[in-house]
PDB file of N, CA, C and O in Angstrom:
ATOM      1  N   PRO C   1      78.827  -1.820 -53.402  1.00  0.00           N
ATOM      2  CA  PRO C   1      79.464  -2.856 -54.206  1.00  0.00           C
ATOM      3  C   PRO C   1      80.912  -2.495 -54.600  1.00  0.00           C
ATOM      4  O   PRO C   1      81.768  -3.351 -54.599  1.00  0.00           O
ATOM      5  N   GLU C   2      81.154  -1.221 -54.930  1.00  0.00           N
ATOM      6  CA  GLU C   2      82.503  -0.847 -55.339  1.00  0.00           C
ATOM      7  C   GLU C   2      83.491  -0.969 -54.184  1.00  0.00           C
ATOM      8  O   GLU C   2      84.646  -1.342 -54.387  1.00  0.00           O
ATOM      9  N   LEU C   3      83.036  -0.652 -52.976  1.00  0.00           N
ATOM     10  CA  LEU C   3      83.904  -0.762 -51.804  1.00  0.00           C
ATOM     11  C   LEU C   3      84.397  -2.198 -51.643  1.00  0.00           C
ATOM     12  O   LEU C   3      85.591  -2.444 -51.426  1.00  0.00           O
ATOM     13  N   LYS C   4      83.500  -3.157 -51.797  1.00  0.00           N
ATOM     14  CA  LYS C   4      83.881  -4.573 -51.698  1.00  0.00           C
ATOM     15  C   LYS C   4      84.871  -4.949 -52.790  1.00  0.00           C
ATOM     16  O   LYS C   4      85.810  -5.711 -52.547  1.00  0.00           O
ATOM     17  N   LEU C   5      84.664  -4.429 -53.976  1.00  0.00           N
ATOM     18  CA  LEU C   5      85.562  -4.713 -55.091  1.00  0.00           C
ATOM     19  C   LEU C   5      86.976  -4.232 -54.789  1.00  0.00           C
ATOM     20  O   LEU C   5      87.948  -4.985 -54.928  1.00  0.00           O
ATOM     21  N   TRP C   6      87.113  -2.992 -54.352  1.00  0.00           N
ATOM     22  CA  TRP C   6      88.447  -2.441 -54.090  1.00  0.00           C
ATOM     23  C   TRP C   6      89.104  -3.093 -52.875  1.00  0.00           C
ATOM     24  O   TRP C   6      90.327  -3.267 -52.843  1.00  0.00           O
ATOM     25  N   ARG C   7      88.306  -3.493 -51.912  1.00  0.00           N
ATOM     26  CA  ARG C   7      88.874  -4.224 -50.771  1.00  0.00           C
ATOM     27  C   ARG C   7      89.359  -5.600 -51.210  1.00  0.00           C
ATOM     28  O   ARG C   7      90.367  -6.103 -50.712  1.00  0.00           O
ATOM     29  N   ALA C   8      88.653  -6.189 -52.164  1.00  0.00           N
ATOM     30  CA  ALA C   8      89.089  -7.481 -52.703  1.00  0.00           C
ATOM     31  C   ALA C   8      90.405  -7.323 -53.471  1.00  0.00           C
ATOM     32  O   ALA C   8      91.284  -8.178 -53.382  1.00  0.00           O
ATOM     33  N   VAL C   9      90.534  -6.226 -54.210  1.00  0.00           N
ATOM     34  CA  VAL C   9      91.786  -5.950 -54.931  1.00  0.00           C
ATOM     35  C   VAL C   9      92.944  -5.871 -53.941  1.00  0.00           C
ATOM     36  O   VAL C   9      93.999  -6.491 -54.131  1.00  0.00           O
ATOM     37  N   LEU C  10      92.757  -5.105 -52.876  1.00  0.00           N
ATOM     38  CA  LEU C  10      93.798  -4.993 -51.842  1.00  0.00           C
ATOM     39  C   LEU C  10      94.076  -6.344 -51.190  1.00  0.00           C
ATOM     40  O   LEU C  10      95.237  -6.690 -50.942  1.00  0.00           O
ATOM     41  N   GLY C  11      93.040  -7.080 -50.919  1.00  0.00           N
ATOM     42  CA  GLY C  11      93.194  -8.387 -50.284  1.00  0.00           C
ATOM     43  C   GLY C  11      93.985  -9.362 -51.139  1.00  0.00           C
ATOM     44  O   GLY C  11      94.856 -10.080 -50.638  1.00  0.00           O
ATOM     45  N   LEU C  12      93.701  -9.387 -52.428  1.00  0.00           N
ATOM     46  CA  LEU C  12      94.440 -10.272 -53.332  1.00  0.00           C
ATOM     47  C   LEU C  12      95.905  -9.875 -53.417  1.00  0.00           C
ATOM     48  O   LEU C  12      96.792 -10.732 -53.415  1.00  0.00           O
ATOM     49  N   ALA C  13      96.162  -8.580 -53.489  1.00  0.00           N
ATOM     50  CA  ALA C  13      97.550  -8.111 -53.536  1.00  0.00           C
ATOM     51  C   ALA C  13      98.279  -8.465 -52.243  1.00  0.00           C
ATOM     52  O   ALA C  13      99.437  -8.896 -52.268  1.00  0.00           O
ATOM     53  N   ALA C  14      97.589  -8.325 -51.110  1.00  0.00           N
ATOM     54  CA  ALA C  14      98.194  -8.674 -49.819  1.00  0.00           C
ATOM     55  C   ALA C  14      98.484 -10.164 -49.759  1.00  0.00           C
ATOM     56  O   ALA C  14      99.565 -10.580 -49.302  1.00  0.00           O
ATOM     57  N   ASP C  15      97.559 -10.991 -50.228  1.00  0.00           N
ATOM     58  CA  ASP C  15      97.784 -12.438 -50.253  1.00  0.00           C
ATOM     59  C   ASP C  15      99.009 -12.784 -51.095  1.00  0.00           C
ATOM     60  O   ASP C  15      99.832 -13.609 -50.699  1.00  0.00           O
ATOM     61  N   ASP C  16      99.125 -12.159 -52.255  1.00  0.00           N
ATOM     62  CA  ASP C  16     100.285 -12.405 -53.118  1.00  0.00           C
ATOM     63  C   ASP C  16     101.580 -11.965 -52.439  1.00  0.00           C
ATOM     64  O   ASP C  16     102.596 -12.645 -52.518  1.00  0.00           O
ATOM     65  N   ALA C  17     101.543 -10.828 -51.758  1.00  0.00           N
ATOM     66  CA  ALA C  17     102.751 -10.257 -51.162  1.00  0.00           C
ATOM     67  C   ALA C  17     103.318 -11.115 -50.034  1.00  0.00           C
ATOM     68  O   ALA C  17     104.526 -11.097 -49.805  1.00  0.00           O
ATOM     69  N   ILE C  18     102.467 -11.876 -49.360  1.00  0.00           N
ATOM     70  CA  ILE C  18     102.982 -12.666 -48.232  1.00  0.00           C
ATOM     71  C   ILE C  18     103.072 -14.158 -48.547  1.00  0.00           C
ATOM     72  O   ILE C  18     103.320 -14.965 -47.649  1.00  0.00           O
ATOM     73  N   LYS C  19     102.945 -14.514 -49.817  1.00  0.00           N
ATOM     74  CA  LYS C  19     103.168 -15.909 -50.204  1.00  0.00           C
ATOM     75  C   LYS C  19     104.645 -16.249 -50.052  1.00  0.00           C
ATOM     76  O   LYS C  19     105.510 -15.390 -50.183  1.00  0.00           O
ATOM     77  N   ASP C  20     104.895 -17.503 -49.821  1.00  0.00           N
ATOM     78  CA  ASP C  20     106.260 -18.002 -49.684  1.00  0.00           C
ATOM     79  C   ASP C  20     106.889 -18.143 -51.071  1.00  0.00           C
ATOM     80  O   ASP C  20     106.423 -18.936 -51.886  1.00  0.00           O
ATOM     81  N   ARG C  21     107.955 -17.390 -51.315  1.00  0.00           N
ATOM     82  CA  ARG C  21     108.619 -17.408 -52.622  1.00  0.00           C
ATOM     83  C   ARG C  21     109.208 -18.778 -52.948  1.00  0.00           C
ATOM     84  O   ARG C  21     109.423 -19.105 -54.103  1.00  0.00           O
ATOM     85  N   TYR C  22     109.475 -19.601 -51.938  1.00  0.00           N
ATOM     86  CA  TYR C  22     110.082 -20.906 -52.171  1.00  0.00           C
ATOM     87  C   TYR C  22     109.048 -21.996 -52.398  1.00  0.00           C
ATOM     88  O   TYR C  22     109.371 -23.050 -52.925  1.00  0.00           O
ATOM     89  N   LYS C  23     107.811 -21.754 -52.027  1.00  0.00           N
ATOM     90  CA  LYS C  23     106.732 -22.702 -52.305  1.00  0.00           C
ATOM     91  C   LYS C  23     106.085 -22.412 -53.654  1.00  0.00           C
ATOM     92  O   LYS C  23     105.594 -23.314 -54.313  1.00  0.00           O
ATOM     93  N   PHE C  24     106.050 -21.154 -54.049  1.00  0.00           N
ATOM     94  CA  PHE C  24     105.363 -20.741 -55.271  1.00  0.00           C
ATOM     95  C   PHE C  24     106.388 -20.274 -56.301  1.00  0.00           C
ATOM     96  O   PHE C  24     106.435 -19.104 -56.667  1.00  0.00           O
ATOM     97  N   HIS C  25     107.224 -21.201 -56.755  1.00  0.00           N
ATOM     98  CA  HIS C  25     108.284 -20.866 -57.708  1.00  0.00           C
ATOM     99  C   HIS C  25     107.737 -20.167 -58.949  1.00  0.00           C
ATOM    100  O   HIS C  25     108.293 -19.172 -59.404  1.00  0.00           O
ATOM    101  N   GLU C  26     106.628 -20.697 -59.483  1.00  0.00           N
ATOM    102  CA  GLU C  26     106.078 -20.139 -60.718  1.00  0.00           C
ATOM    103  C   GLU C  26     105.467 -18.760 -60.524  1.00  0.00           C
ATOM    104  O   GLU C  26     105.268 -18.032 -61.473  1.00  0.00           O
ATOM    105  N   GLY C  27     105.206 -18.378 -59.273  1.00  0.00           N
ATOM    106  CA  GLY C  27     104.571 -17.095 -59.008  1.00  0.00           C
ATOM    107  C   GLY C  27     105.507 -16.052 -58.422  1.00  0.00           C
ATOM    108  O   GLY C  27     105.056 -15.019 -57.928  1.00  0.00           O
ATOM    109  N   ARG C  28     106.811 -16.296 -58.497  1.00  0.00           N
ATOM    110  CA  ARG C  28     107.755 -15.360 -57.874  1.00  0.00           C
ATOM    111  C   ARG C  28     107.633 -13.946 -58.413  1.00  0.00           C
ATOM    112  O   ARG C  28     107.729 -12.984 -57.660  1.00  0.00           O
ATOM    113  N   ASN C  29     107.437 -13.792 -59.703  1.00  0.00           N
ATOM    114  CA  ASN C  29     107.322 -12.457 -60.284  1.00  0.00           C
ATOM    115  C   ASN C  29     106.095 -11.737 -59.718  1.00  0.00           C
ATOM    116  O   ASN C  29     106.164 -10.562 -59.375  1.00  0.00           O
ATOM    117  N   THR C  30     104.993 -12.454 -59.594  1.00  0.00           N
ATOM    118  CA  THR C  30     103.767 -11.876 -59.019  1.00  0.00           C
ATOM    119  C   THR C  30     103.996 -11.481 -57.569  1.00  0.00           C
ATOM    120  O   THR C  30     103.568 -10.404 -57.130  1.00  0.00           O
ATOM    121  N   ILE C  31     104.676 -12.330 -56.814  1.00  0.00           N
ATOM    122  CA  ILE C  31     104.961 -12.045 -55.411  1.00  0.00           C
ATOM    123  C   ILE C  31     105.848 -10.803 -55.296  1.00  0.00           C
ATOM    124  O   ILE C  31     105.573  -9.900 -54.512  1.00  0.00           O
ATOM    125  N   ASP C  32     106.896 -10.747 -56.108  1.00  0.00           N
ATOM    126  CA  ASP C  32     107.797  -9.591 -56.085  1.00  0.00           C
ATOM    127  C   ASP C  32     107.072  -8.304 -56.462  1.00  0.00           C
ATOM    128  O   ASP C  32     107.292  -7.258 -55.853  1.00  0.00           O
ATOM    129  N   GLN C  33     106.204  -8.376 -57.459  1.00  0.00           N
ATOM    130  CA  GLN C  33     105.450  -7.195 -57.878  1.00  0.00           C
ATOM    131  C   GLN C  33     104.507  -6.733 -56.772  1.00  0.00           C
ATOM    132  O   GLN C  33     104.378  -5.528 -56.521  1.00  0.00           O
ATOM    133  N   ALA C  34     103.842  -7.675 -56.118  1.00  0.00           N
ATOM    134  CA  ALA C  34     102.913  -7.313 -55.041  1.00  0.00           C
ATOM    135  C   ALA C  34     103.676  -6.680 -53.874  1.00  0.00           C
ATOM    136  O   ALA C  34     103.238  -5.668 -53.314  1.00  0.00           O
ATOM    137  N   ARG C  35     104.822  -7.253 -53.531  1.00  0.00           N
ATOM    138  CA  ARG C  35     105.619  -6.682 -52.432  1.00  0.00           C
ATOM    139  C   ARG C  35     106.069  -5.271 -52.784  1.00  0.00           C
ATOM    140  O   ARG C  35     106.000  -4.369 -51.951  1.00  0.00           O
ATOM    141  N   SER C  36     106.524  -5.088 -53.988  1.00  0.00           N
ATOM    142  CA  SER C  36     106.963  -3.761 -54.422  1.00  0.00           C
ATOM    143  C   SER C  36     105.814  -2.760 -54.395  1.00  0.00           C
ATOM    144  O   SER C  36     105.998  -1.599 -54.023  1.00  0.00           O
ATOM    145  N   TRP C  37     104.623  -3.201 -54.765  1.00  0.00           N
ATOM    146  CA  TRP C  37     103.442  -2.327 -54.792  1.00  0.00           C
ATOM    147  C   TRP C  37     103.148  -1.776 -53.400  1.00  0.00           C
ATOM    148  O   TRP C  37     102.787  -0.610 -53.255  1.00  0.00           O
ATOM    149  N   PHE C  38     103.338  -2.607 -52.364  1.00  0.00           N
ATOM    150  CA  PHE C  38     103.113  -2.150 -50.993  1.00  0.00           C
ATOM    151  C   PHE C  38     104.310  -1.375 -50.438  1.00  0.00           C
ATOM    152  O   PHE C  38     104.137  -0.404 -49.709  1.00  0.00           O
ATOM    153  N   LEU C  39     105.513  -1.815 -50.747  1.00  0.00           N
ATOM    154  CA  LEU C  39     106.712  -1.210 -50.159  1.00  0.00           C
ATOM    155  C   LEU C  39     107.108   0.104 -50.821  1.00  0.00           C
ATOM    156  O   LEU C  39     107.758   0.943 -50.202  1.00  0.00           O
ATOM    157  N   HIS C  40     106.734   0.276 -52.084  1.00  0.00           N
ATOM    158  CA  HIS C  40     107.064   1.491 -52.844  1.00  0.00           C
ATOM    159  C   HIS C  40     105.791   2.021 -53.503  1.00  0.00           C
ATOM    160  O   HIS C  40     105.633   1.918 -54.717  1.00  0.00           O
ATOM    161  N   PRO C  41     104.885   2.541 -52.682  1.00  0.00           N
ATOM    162  CA  PRO C  41     103.564   2.922 -53.189  1.00  0.00           C
ATOM    163  C   PRO C  41     103.613   3.990 -54.279  1.00  0.00           C
ATOM    164  O   PRO C  41     104.440   4.894 -54.247  1.00  0.00           O
ATOM    165  N   THR C  42     102.719   3.824 -55.209  1.00  0.00           N
ATOM    166  CA  THR C  42     102.541   4.774 -56.308  1.00  0.00           C
ATOM    167  C   THR C  42     101.158   5.409 -56.173  1.00  0.00           C
ATOM    168  O   THR C  42     100.396   5.082 -55.255  1.00  0.00           O
ATOM    169  N   LEU C  43     100.838   6.272 -57.099  1.00  0.00           N
ATOM    170  CA  LEU C  43      99.501   6.879 -57.123  1.00  0.00           C
ATOM    171  C   LEU C  43      98.432   5.793 -57.255  1.00  0.00           C
ATOM    172  O   LEU C  43      97.363   5.879 -56.642  1.00  0.00           O
ATOM    173  N   ASN C  44      98.722   4.748 -58.008  1.00  0.00           N
ATOM    174  CA  ASN C  44      97.798   3.627 -58.177  1.00  0.00           C
ATOM    175  C   ASN C  44      97.468   2.996 -56.823  1.00  0.00           C
ATOM    176  O   ASN C  44      96.308   2.744 -56.501  1.00  0.00           O
ATOM    177  N   PHE C  45      98.482   2.746 -56.000  1.00  0.00           N
ATOM    178  CA  PHE C  45      98.295   2.175 -54.662  1.00  0.00           C
ATOM    179  C   PHE C  45      97.424   3.094 -53.809  1.00  0.00           C
ATOM    180  O   PHE C  45      96.473   2.650 -53.165  1.00  0.00           O
ATOM    181  N   THR C  46      97.752   4.366 -53.814  1.00  0.00           N
ATOM    182  CA  THR C  46      97.006   5.341 -53.015  1.00  0.00           C
ATOM    183  C   THR C  46      95.546   5.390 -53.441  1.00  0.00           C
ATOM    184  O   THR C  46      94.639   5.415 -52.604  1.00  0.00           O
ATOM    185  N   THR C  47      95.309   5.368 -54.729  1.00  0.00           N
ATOM    186  CA  THR C  47      93.947   5.413 -55.255  1.00  0.00           C
ATOM    187  C   THR C  47      93.156   4.176 -54.829  1.00  0.00           C
ATOM    188  O   THR C  47      92.017   4.286 -54.366  1.00  0.00           O
ATOM    189  N   VAL C  48      93.769   3.008 -54.962  1.00  0.00           N
ATOM    190  CA  VAL C  48      93.085   1.772 -54.566  1.00  0.00           C
ATOM    191  C   VAL C  48      92.747   1.811 -53.077  1.00  0.00           C
ATOM    192  O   VAL C  48      91.641   1.450 -52.677  1.00  0.00           O
ATOM    193  N   CYS C  49      93.686   2.251 -52.260  1.00  0.00           N
ATOM    194  CA  CYS C  49      93.427   2.346 -50.813  1.00  0.00           C
ATOM    195  C   CYS C  49      92.258   3.279 -50.524  1.00  0.00           C
ATOM    196  O   CYS C  49      91.366   2.948 -49.728  1.00  0.00           O
ATOM    197  N   HIS C  50      92.254   4.440 -51.153  1.00  0.00           N
ATOM    198  CA  HIS C  50      91.155   5.388 -50.934  1.00  0.00           C
ATOM    199  C   HIS C  50      89.825   4.806 -51.393  1.00  0.00           C
ATOM    200  O   HIS C  50      88.823   4.921 -50.677  1.00  0.00           O
ATOM    201  N   TYR C  51      89.807   4.168 -52.564  1.00  0.00           N
ATOM    202  CA  TYR C  51      88.566   3.557 -53.046  1.00  0.00           C
ATOM    203  C   TYR C  51      88.086   2.454 -52.115  1.00  0.00           C
ATOM    204  O   TYR C  51      86.892   2.212 -51.982  1.00  0.00           O
ATOM    205  N   ALA C  52      89.042   1.772 -51.451  1.00  0.00           N
ATOM    206  CA  ALA C  52      88.692   0.695 -50.521  1.00  0.00           C
ATOM    207  C   ALA C  52      88.311   1.235 -49.141  1.00  0.00           C
ATOM    208  O   ALA C  52      87.889   0.478 -48.276  1.00  0.00           O
ATOM    209  N   GLY C  53      88.492   2.541 -48.945  1.00  0.00           N
ATOM    210  CA  GLY C  53      88.133   3.146 -47.668  1.00  0.00           C
ATOM    211  C   GLY C  53      89.214   3.025 -46.606  1.00  0.00           C
ATOM    212  O   GLY C  53      88.921   3.112 -45.412  1.00  0.00           O
ATOM    213  N   TYR C  54      90.468   2.818 -47.032  1.00  0.00           N
ATOM    214  CA  TYR C  54      91.578   2.652 -46.099  1.00  0.00           C
ATOM    215  C   TYR C  54      92.600   3.773 -46.253  1.00  0.00           C
ATOM    216  O   TYR C  54      92.761   4.334 -47.331  1.00  0.00           O
ATOM    217  N   ASP C  55      93.312   4.038 -45.170  1.00  0.00           N
ATOM    218  CA  ASP C  55      94.392   5.011 -45.185  1.00  0.00           C
ATOM    219  C   ASP C  55      95.630   4.356 -45.808  1.00  0.00           C
ATOM    220  O   ASP C  55      96.105   3.340 -45.284  1.00  0.00           O
ATOM    221  N   PRO C  56      96.156   4.902 -46.898  1.00  0.00           N
ATOM    222  CA  PRO C  56      97.314   4.292 -47.557  1.00  0.00           C
ATOM    223  C   PRO C  56      98.535   4.149 -46.645  1.00  0.00           C
ATOM    224  O   PRO C  56      99.247   3.145 -46.716  1.00  0.00           O
ATOM    225  N   GLY C  57      98.770   5.120 -45.782  1.00  0.00           N
ATOM    226  CA  GLY C  57      99.899   5.048 -44.865  1.00  0.00           C
ATOM    227  C   GLY C  57      99.787   3.878 -43.908  1.00  0.00           C
ATOM    228  O   GLY C  57     100.770   3.186 -43.625  1.00  0.00           O
ATOM    229  N   TYR C  58      98.587   3.645 -43.419  1.00  0.00           N
ATOM    230  CA  TYR C  58      98.355   2.536 -42.502  1.00  0.00           C
ATOM    231  C   TYR C  58      98.536   1.198 -43.223  1.00  0.00           C
ATOM    232  O   TYR C  58      99.168   0.277 -42.692  1.00  0.00           O
ATOM    233  N   ILE C  59      97.990   1.084 -44.412  1.00  0.00           N
ATOM    234  CA  ILE C  59      98.112  -0.152 -45.191  1.00  0.00           C
ATOM    235  C   ILE C  59      99.581  -0.422 -45.490  1.00  0.00           C
ATOM    236  O   ILE C  59     100.061  -1.547 -45.341  1.00  0.00           O
ATOM    237  N   LYS C  60     100.320   0.604 -45.892  1.00  0.00           N
ATOM    238  CA  LYS C  60     101.753   0.434 -46.171  1.00  0.00           C
ATOM    239  C   LYS C  60     102.483  -0.031 -44.918  1.00  0.00           C
ATOM    240  O   LYS C  60     103.294  -0.954 -44.968  1.00  0.00           O
ATOM    241  N   TYR C  61     102.192   0.575 -43.781  1.00  0.00           N
ATOM    242  CA  TYR C  61     102.832   0.208 -42.512  1.00  0.00           C
ATOM    243  C   TYR C  61     102.566  -1.263 -42.176  1.00  0.00           C
ATOM    244  O   TYR C  61     103.488  -2.022 -41.876  1.00  0.00           O
ATOM    245  N   LYS C  62     101.293  -1.662 -42.206  1.00  0.00           N
ATOM    246  CA  LYS C  62     100.929  -3.030 -41.843  1.00  0.00           C
ATOM    247  C   LYS C  62     101.519  -4.046 -42.821  1.00  0.00           C
ATOM    248  O   LYS C  62     102.011  -5.100 -42.408  1.00  0.00           O
ATOM    249  N   MET C  63     101.485  -3.728 -44.104  1.00  0.00           N
ATOM    250  CA  MET C  63     102.011  -4.666 -45.094  1.00  0.00           C
ATOM    251  C   MET C  63     103.536  -4.729 -45.062  1.00  0.00           C
ATOM    252  O   MET C  63     104.109  -5.788 -45.304  1.00  0.00           O
ATOM    253  N   THR C  64     104.184  -3.625 -44.739  1.00  0.00           N
ATOM    254  CA  THR C  64     105.640  -3.650 -44.607  1.00  0.00           C
ATOM    255  C   THR C  64     106.030  -4.625 -43.506  1.00  0.00           C
ATOM    256  O   THR C  64     106.948  -5.441 -43.674  1.00  0.00           O
ATOM    257  N   LYS C  65     105.335  -4.570 -42.384  1.00  0.00           N
ATOM    258  CA  LYS C  65     105.602  -5.490 -41.273  1.00  0.00           C
ATOM    259  C   LYS C  65     105.351  -6.940 -41.700  1.00  0.00           C
ATOM    260  O   LYS C  65     106.154  -7.825 -41.415  1.00  0.00           O
ATOM    261  N   ALA C  66     104.244  -7.195 -42.383  1.00  0.00           N
ATOM    262  CA  ALA C  66     103.904  -8.557 -42.809  1.00  0.00           C
ATOM    263  C   ALA C  66     104.918  -9.089 -43.829  1.00  0.00           C
ATOM    264  O   ALA C  66     105.333 -10.254 -43.756  1.00  0.00           O
ATOM    265  N   ILE C  67     105.338  -8.248 -44.745  1.00  0.00           N
ATOM    266  CA  ILE C  67     106.313  -8.655 -45.758  1.00  0.00           C
ATOM    267  C   ILE C  67     107.667  -8.921 -45.105  1.00  0.00           C
ATOM    268  O   ILE C  67     108.341  -9.908 -45.434  1.00  0.00           O
ATOM    269  N   GLU C  68     108.062  -8.073 -44.175  1.00  0.00           N
ATOM    270  CA  GLU C  68     109.335  -8.288 -43.476  1.00  0.00           C
ATOM    271  C   GLU C  68     109.322  -9.607 -42.712  1.00  0.00           C
ATOM    272  O   GLU C  68     110.307 -10.350 -42.729  1.00  0.00           O
ATOM    273  N   ARG C  69     108.205  -9.926 -42.052  1.00  0.00           N
ATOM    274  CA  ARG C  69     108.084 -11.208 -41.344  1.00  0.00           C
ATOM    275  C   ARG C  69     108.227 -12.379 -42.318  1.00  0.00           C
ATOM    276  O   ARG C  69     108.938 -13.348 -42.048  1.00  0.00           O
ATOM    277  N   GLN C  70     107.534 -12.264 -43.446  1.00  0.00           N
ATOM    278  CA  GLN C  70     107.579 -13.342 -44.435  1.00  0.00           C
ATOM    279  C   GLN C  70     108.984 -13.495 -45.000  1.00  0.00           C
ATOM    280  O   GLN C  70     109.476 -14.609 -45.177  1.00  0.00           O
ATOM    281  N   GLU C  71     109.661 -12.393 -45.266  1.00  0.00           N
ATOM    282  CA  GLU C  71     111.019 -12.470 -45.812  1.00  0.00           C
ATOM    283  C   GLU C  71     111.987 -13.068 -44.790  1.00  0.00           C
ATOM    284  O   GLU C  71     112.901 -13.802 -45.170  1.00  0.00           O
ATOM    285  N   ARG C  72     111.788 -12.809 -43.510  1.00  0.00           N
ATOM    286  CA  ARG C  72     112.628 -13.432 -42.478  1.00  0.00           C
ATOM    287  C   ARG C  72     112.421 -14.948 -42.473  1.00  0.00           C
ATOM    288  O   ARG C  72     113.381 -15.717 -42.381  1.00  0.00           O
ATOM    289  N   ARG C  73     111.153 -15.376 -42.612  1.00  0.00           N
ATOM    290  CA  ARG C  73     110.867 -16.817 -42.684  1.00  0.00           C
ATOM    291  C   ARG C  73     111.541 -17.427 -43.911  1.00  0.00           C
ATOM    292  O   ARG C  73     112.134 -18.495 -43.831  1.00  0.00           O
ATOM    293  N   GLU C  74     111.426 -16.746 -45.043  1.00  0.00           N
ATOM    294  CA  GLU C  74     112.041 -17.247 -46.273  1.00  0.00           C
ATOM    295  C   GLU C  74     113.564 -17.325 -46.148  1.00  0.00           C
ATOM    296  O   GLU C  74     114.177 -18.294 -46.590  1.00  0.00           O
ATOM    297  N   ASN C  75     114.161 -16.313 -45.548  1.00  0.00           N
ATOM    298  CA  ASN C  75     115.607 -16.315 -45.389  1.00  0.00           C
ATOM    299  C   ASN C  75     116.056 -17.428 -44.451  1.00  0.00           C
ATOM    300  O   ASN C  75     117.130 -18.001 -44.640  1.00  0.00           O
ATOM    301  N   GLY C  76     115.245 -17.746 -43.476  1.00  0.00           N
ATOM    302  CA  GLY C  76     115.549 -18.861 -42.583  1.00  0.00           C
ATOM    303  C   GLY C  76     115.523 -20.185 -43.320  1.00  0.00           C
ATOM    304  O   GLY C  76     116.354 -21.053 -43.092  1.00  0.00           O
ATOM    305  N   LYS C  77     114.590 -20.343 -44.249  1.00  0.00           N
ATOM    306  CA  LYS C  77     114.506 -21.571 -45.048  1.00  0.00           C
ATOM    307  C   LYS C  77     115.685 -21.673 -46.000  1.00  0.00           C
ATOM    308  O   LYS C  77     116.214 -22.748 -46.228  1.00  0.00           O
ATOM    309  N   LYS C  78     116.069 -20.531 -46.561  1.00  0.00           N
ATOM    310  CA  LYS C  78     117.166 -20.515 -47.527  1.00  0.00           C
ATOM    311  C   LYS C  78     118.485 -20.937 -46.867  1.00  0.00           C
ATOM    312  O   LYS C  78     119.312 -21.564 -47.490  1.00  0.00           O
ATOM    313  N   ASN C  79     118.637 -20.604 -45.599  1.00  0.00           N
ATOM    314  CA  ASN C  79     119.881 -20.902 -44.893  1.00  0.00           C
ATOM    315  C   ASN C  79     119.913 -22.305 -44.286  1.00  0.00           C
ATOM    316  O   ASN C  79     120.865 -22.665 -43.629  1.00  0.00           O
ATOM    317  N   MET C  80     118.861 -23.073 -44.458  1.00  0.00           N
ATOM    318  CA  MET C  80     118.809 -24.428 -43.882  1.00  0.00           C
ATOM    319  C   MET C  80     119.536 -25.403 -44.764  1.00  0.00           C
ATOM    320  O   MET C  80     119.682 -25.349 -45.874  1.00  0.00           O
TER     321      MET C  80
END
């Protein structure tokens, strides 16, 4: 049961991190915090990854790529 809980925590943070900042105006602070949590990992991030059964380095790598893709999409919208 705890494994599912920690994976859900990671999943929710990942969902927040790749939300479109221009669609979710009221949630920008949450989106920025989630992105920072993945891009600048702390002991908290590492602990959650371990509890979820994932390698923190791998999660950071995958989320960095996903966040960069999302930011490119957002920057394209901003320039339209």
